[in-house]
Amino acid sequence: MKIVIQRVSKASVTINEEKVAEIKNGLLVLLGIVNEDAQEDINWLVRKVANLRIFNDENGVMNKSLLESNGEAIVVSQFTLQASTKKGNRPSYIKAAKPEIAIPLYENFVKTLENELGKKVQTGEFGADMKVELLNDGPVTIIIDSKNKE
Protein backbone atom coordinates (compact mmCIF):
# COMPACT_ATOMS: atom_id res chain seq x y z
CA MET A 1 0.00 0.00 0.00
CA LYS A 2 1.42 3.32 -1.02
CA ILE A 3 0.25 6.79 -0.03
CA VAL A 4 1.10 10.32 -1.01
CA ILE A 5 0.29 12.78 1.77
CA GLN A 6 -0.01 16.46 0.98
CA ARG A 7 -0.46 19.07 3.69
CA VAL A 8 -3.08 21.46 2.35
CA SER A 9 -4.65 24.81 3.16
CA LYS A 10 -7.64 23.59 1.18
CA ALA A 11 -8.55 20.66 -1.05
CA SER A 12 -11.58 19.37 -2.89
CA VAL A 13 -12.75 16.54 -5.13
CA THR A 14 -15.19 17.10 -7.98
CA ILE A 15 -16.98 14.37 -9.95
CA ASN A 16 -19.15 15.24 -12.95
CA GLU A 17 -18.94 18.94 -12.01
CA GLU A 18 -20.29 18.21 -8.50
CA LYS A 19 -18.04 18.87 -5.51
CA VAL A 20 -18.18 15.68 -3.41
CA ALA A 21 -15.50 16.51 -0.83
CA GLU A 22 -13.95 19.70 0.49
CA ILE A 23 -11.66 20.53 3.42
CA LYS A 24 -9.71 23.44 4.78
CA ASN A 25 -6.46 22.83 6.72
CA GLY A 26 -5.48 19.18 6.77
CA LEU A 27 -4.23 16.36 4.58
CA LEU A 28 -5.04 15.10 1.11
CA VAL A 29 -4.14 11.40 1.06
CA LEU A 30 -3.77 9.61 -2.27
CA LEU A 31 -3.96 5.82 -1.78
CA GLY A 32 -2.64 3.10 -4.10
CA ILE A 33 -3.37 -0.55 -3.29
CA VAL A 34 -1.77 -3.83 -4.44
CA ASN A 35 -3.10 -7.40 -4.13
CA GLU A 36 -0.81 -8.26 -1.21
CA ASP A 37 -2.09 -5.41 1.00
CA ALA A 38 -3.93 -6.28 4.21
CA GLN A 39 -5.25 -4.80 7.44
CA GLU A 40 -1.69 -4.67 8.81
CA ASP A 41 -0.75 -2.22 6.03
CA ILE A 42 -3.84 -0.12 6.74
CA ASN A 43 -3.19 0.05 10.48
CA TRP A 44 0.45 1.05 10.02
CA LEU A 45 -0.31 3.73 7.42
CA VAL A 46 -3.27 5.17 9.34
CA ARG A 47 -1.06 5.62 12.42
CA LYS A 48 1.47 7.42 10.21
CA VAL A 49 -1.15 9.70 8.66
CA ALA A 50 -2.67 10.64 12.02
CA ASN A 51 0.60 11.09 13.90
CA LEU A 52 3.17 12.49 11.45
CA ARG A 53 4.40 15.76 12.90
CA ILE A 54 4.07 17.91 9.78
CA PHE A 55 1.87 20.79 11.02
CA ASN A 56 3.35 23.96 12.46
CA ASP A 57 3.29 24.64 16.17
CA GLU A 58 3.08 28.13 17.71
CA ASN A 59 6.77 28.69 16.84
CA GLY A 60 6.32 27.81 13.17
CA VAL A 61 8.10 24.46 13.56
CA MET A 62 6.60 21.29 12.06
CA ASN A 63 5.91 19.69 15.41
CA LYS A 64 2.17 18.88 15.42
CA SER A 65 0.29 15.94 13.98
CA LEU A 66 -3.05 15.90 12.18
CA LEU A 67 -4.59 14.76 15.47
CA GLU A 68 -2.99 17.60 17.44
CA SER A 69 -3.82 20.26 14.84
CA ASN A 70 -7.45 19.13 14.60
CA GLY A 71 -7.08 19.07 10.81
CA GLU A 72 -9.35 17.41 8.28
CA ALA A 73 -8.60 14.72 5.71
CA ILE A 74 -9.65 13.64 2.24
CA VAL A 75 -8.69 10.15 1.01
CA VAL A 76 -8.65 9.53 -2.74
CA SER A 77 -8.07 6.15 -4.35
CA GLN A 78 -5.30 6.36 -6.98
CA PHE A 79 -4.21 3.12 -8.65
CA THR A 80 -1.59 5.00 -10.70
CA LEU A 81 0.59 5.19 -7.56
CA GLN A 82 1.37 1.53 -8.22
CA ALA A 83 2.66 2.21 -11.75
CA SER A 84 5.81 0.50 -12.95
CA THR A 85 7.90 2.62 -15.30
CA LYS A 86 10.89 0.30 -15.71
CA LYS A 87 10.22 -0.63 -19.34
CA GLY A 88 9.41 1.77 -22.14
CA ASN A 89 7.33 4.91 -21.80
CA ARG A 90 3.89 3.47 -21.10
CA PRO A 91 3.41 2.84 -17.37
CA SER A 92 2.25 -0.63 -16.38
CA TYR A 93 -0.45 -0.88 -13.72
CA ILE A 94 -0.30 -4.67 -13.38
CA LYS A 95 0.62 -4.39 -9.67
CA ALA A 96 -2.47 -2.32 -8.84
CA ALA A 97 -5.16 -4.35 -7.10
CA LYS A 98 -8.36 -5.11 -9.01
CA PRO A 99 -11.55 -3.46 -7.68
CA GLU A 100 -12.79 -6.60 -5.90
CA ILE A 101 -9.67 -6.46 -3.70
CA ALA A 102 -9.02 -2.71 -3.70
CA ILE A 103 -12.51 -1.39 -2.84
CA PRO A 104 -12.87 -3.21 0.51
CA LEU A 105 -9.30 -2.21 1.48
CA TYR A 106 -9.91 1.41 0.45
CA GLU A 107 -13.16 1.55 2.44
CA ASN A 108 -11.46 -0.06 5.44
CA PHE A 109 -8.59 2.45 5.24
CA VAL A 110 -11.11 5.30 5.42
CA LYS A 111 -13.02 3.72 8.35
CA THR A 112 -9.79 3.00 10.24
CA LEU A 113 -8.62 6.58 9.72
CA GLU A 114 -11.97 7.91 10.93
CA ASN A 115 -11.65 5.80 14.07
CA GLU A 116 -8.10 7.02 14.66
CA LEU A 117 -9.03 10.69 14.16
CA GLY A 118 -12.42 10.51 15.84
CA LYS A 119 -14.07 12.36 12.98
CA LYS A 120 -15.47 11.94 9.49
CA VAL A 121 -12.96 11.59 6.68
CA GLN A 122 -14.06 12.84 3.28
CA THR A 123 -13.42 10.81 0.14
CA GLY A 124 -13.53 10.76 -3.58
CA GLU A 125 -15.32 7.90 -5.34
CA PHE A 126 -13.45 4.70 -6.15
CA GLY A 127 -12.94 4.32 -9.90
CA ALA A 128 -14.54 7.65 -10.80
CA ASP A 129 -12.99 10.28 -13.05
CA MET A 130 -12.20 12.85 -10.36
CA LYS A 131 -10.85 16.36 -10.45
CA VAL A 132 -8.72 16.92 -7.36
CA GLU A 133 -7.91 20.50 -6.50
CA LEU A 134 -5.55 21.49 -3.71
CA LEU A 135 -3.46 24.27 -2.30
CA ASN A 136 -0.35 22.50 -1.01
CA ASP A 137 0.77 24.20 2.19
CA GLY A 138 4.53 24.48 2.50
CA PRO A 139 4.73 22.67 0.15
CA VAL A 140 4.73 19.51 2.23
CA THR A 141 4.41 16.23 0.30
CA ILE A 142 5.41 12.85 1.73
CA ILE A 143 5.34 9.42 0.09
CA ILE A 144 5.03 6.34 2.31
CA ASP A 145 5.02 2.68 1.20
CA SER A 146 3.87 0.12 3.75
CA LYS A 147 6.22 -2.41 2.17
CA ASN A 148 9.21 -0.25 3.23
CA LYS A 149 8.66 -0.09 6.98
CA GLU A 150 12.30 -0.47 7.93
C-alpha positions as CSV (number, residue, x, y, z in Angstrom):
1,M,0.0,0.0,0.0
2,K,1.4,3.3,-1.0
3,I,0.2,6.8,0.0
4,V,1.1,10.3,-1.0
5,I,0.3,12.8,1.8
6,Q,0.0,16.5,1.0
7,R,-0.5,19.1,3.7
8,V,-3.1,21.5,2.3
9,S,-4.6,24.8,3.2
10,K,-7.6,23.6,1.2
11,A,-8.5,20.7,-1.1
12,S,-11.6,19.4,-2.9
13,V,-12.8,16.5,-5.1
14,T,-15.2,17.1,-8.0
15,I,-17.0,14.4,-9.9
16,N,-19.2,15.2,-13.0
17,E,-18.9,18.9,-12.0
18,E,-20.3,18.2,-8.5
19,K,-18.0,18.9,-5.5
20,V,-18.2,15.7,-3.4
21,A,-15.5,16.5,-0.8
22,E,-13.9,19.7,0.5
23,I,-11.7,20.5,3.4
24,K,-9.7,23.4,4.8
25,N,-6.5,22.8,6.7
26,G,-5.5,19.2,6.8
27,L,-4.2,16.4,4.6
28,L,-5.0,15.1,1.1
29,V,-4.1,11.4,1.1
30,L,-3.8,9.6,-2.3
31,L,-4.0,5.8,-1.8
32,G,-2.6,3.1,-4.1
33,I,-3.4,-0.5,-3.3
34,V,-1.8,-3.8,-4.4
35,N,-3.1,-7.4,-4.1
36,E,-0.8,-8.3,-1.2
37,D,-2.1,-5.4,1.0
38,A,-3.9,-6.3,4.2
39,Q,-5.3,-4.8,7.4
40,E,-1.7,-4.7,8.8
41,D,-0.8,-2.2,6.0
42,I,-3.8,-0.1,6.7
43,N,-3.2,0.0,10.5
44,W,0.4,1.0,10.0
45,L,-0.3,3.7,7.4
46,V,-3.3,5.2,9.3
47,R,-1.1,5.6,12.4
48,K,1.5,7.4,10.2
49,V,-1.2,9.7,8.7
50,A,-2.7,10.6,12.0
51,N,0.6,11.1,13.9
52,L,3.2,12.5,11.4
53,R,4.4,15.8,12.9
54,I,4.1,17.9,9.8
55,F,1.9,20.8,11.0
56,N,3.3,24.0,12.5
57,D,3.3,24.6,16.2
58,E,3.1,28.1,17.7
59,N,6.8,28.7,16.8
60,G,6.3,27.8,13.2
61,V,8.1,24.5,13.6
62,M,6.6,21.3,12.1
63,N,5.9,19.7,15.4
64,K,2.2,18.9,15.4
65,S,0.3,15.9,14.0
66,L,-3.1,15.9,12.2
67,L,-4.6,14.8,15.5
68,E,-3.0,17.6,17.4
69,S,-3.8,20.3,14.8
70,N,-7.5,19.1,14.6
71,G,-7.1,19.1,10.8
72,E,-9.4,17.4,8.3
73,A,-8.6,14.7,5.7
74,I,-9.6,13.6,2.2
75,V,-8.7,10.2,1.0
76,V,-8.6,9.5,-2.7
77,S,-8.1,6.1,-4.4
78,Q,-5.3,6.4,-7.0
79,F,-4.2,3.1,-8.6
80,T,-1.6,5.0,-10.7
81,L,0.6,5.2,-7.6
82,Q,1.4,1.5,-8.2
83,A,2.7,2.2,-11.7
84,S,5.8,0.5,-12.9
85,T,7.9,2.6,-15.3
86,K,10.9,0.3,-15.7
87,K,10.2,-0.6,-19.3
88,G,9.4,1.8,-22.1
89,N,7.3,4.9,-21.8
90,R,3.9,3.5,-21.1
91,P,3.4,2.8,-17.4
92,S,2.3,-0.6,-16.4
93,Y,-0.4,-0.9,-13.7
94,I,-0.3,-4.7,-13.4
95,K,0.6,-4.4,-9.7
96,A,-2.5,-2.3,-8.8
97,A,-5.2,-4.3,-7.1
98,K,-8.4,-5.1,-9.0
99,P,-11.6,-3.5,-7.7
100,E,-12.8,-6.6,-5.9
101,I,-9.7,-6.5,-3.7
102,A,-9.0,-2.7,-3.7
103,I,-12.5,-1.4,-2.8
104,P,-12.9,-3.2,0.5
105,L,-9.3,-2.2,1.5
106,Y,-9.9,1.4,0.5
107,E,-13.2,1.5,2.4
108,N,-11.5,-0.1,5.4
109,F,-8.6,2.4,5.2
110,V,-11.1,5.3,5.4
111,K,-13.0,3.7,8.4
112,T,-9.8,3.0,10.2
113,L,-8.6,6.6,9.7
114,E,-12.0,7.9,10.9
115,N,-11.6,5.8,14.1
116,E,-8.1,7.0,14.7
117,L,-9.0,10.7,14.2
118,G,-12.4,10.5,15.8
119,K,-14.1,12.4,13.0
120,K,-15.5,11.9,9.5
121,V,-13.0,11.6,6.7
122,Q,-14.1,12.8,3.3
123,T,-13.4,10.8,0.1
124,G,-13.5,10.8,-3.6
125,E,-15.3,7.9,-5.3
126,F,-13.4,4.7,-6.1
127,G,-12.9,4.3,-9.9
128,A,-14.5,7.7,-10.8
129,D,-13.0,10.3,-13.0
130,M,-12.2,12.8,-10.4
131,K,-10.9,16.4,-10.5
132,V,-8.7,16.9,-7.4
133,E,-7.9,20.5,-6.5
134,L,-5.5,21.5,-3.7
135,L,-3.5,24.3,-2.3
136,N,-0.4,22.5,-1.0
137,D,0.8,24.2,2.2
138,G,4.5,24.5,2.5
139,P,4.7,22.7,0.2
140,V,4.7,19.5,2.2
141,T,4.4,16.2,0.3
142,I,5.4,12.9,1.7
143,I,5.3,9.4,0.1
144,I,5.0,6.3,2.3
145,D,5.0,2.7,1.2
146,S,3.9,0.1,3.8
147,K,6.2,-2.4,2.2
148,N,9.2,-0.3,3.2
149,K,8.7,-0.1,7.0
150,E,12.3,-0.5,7.9
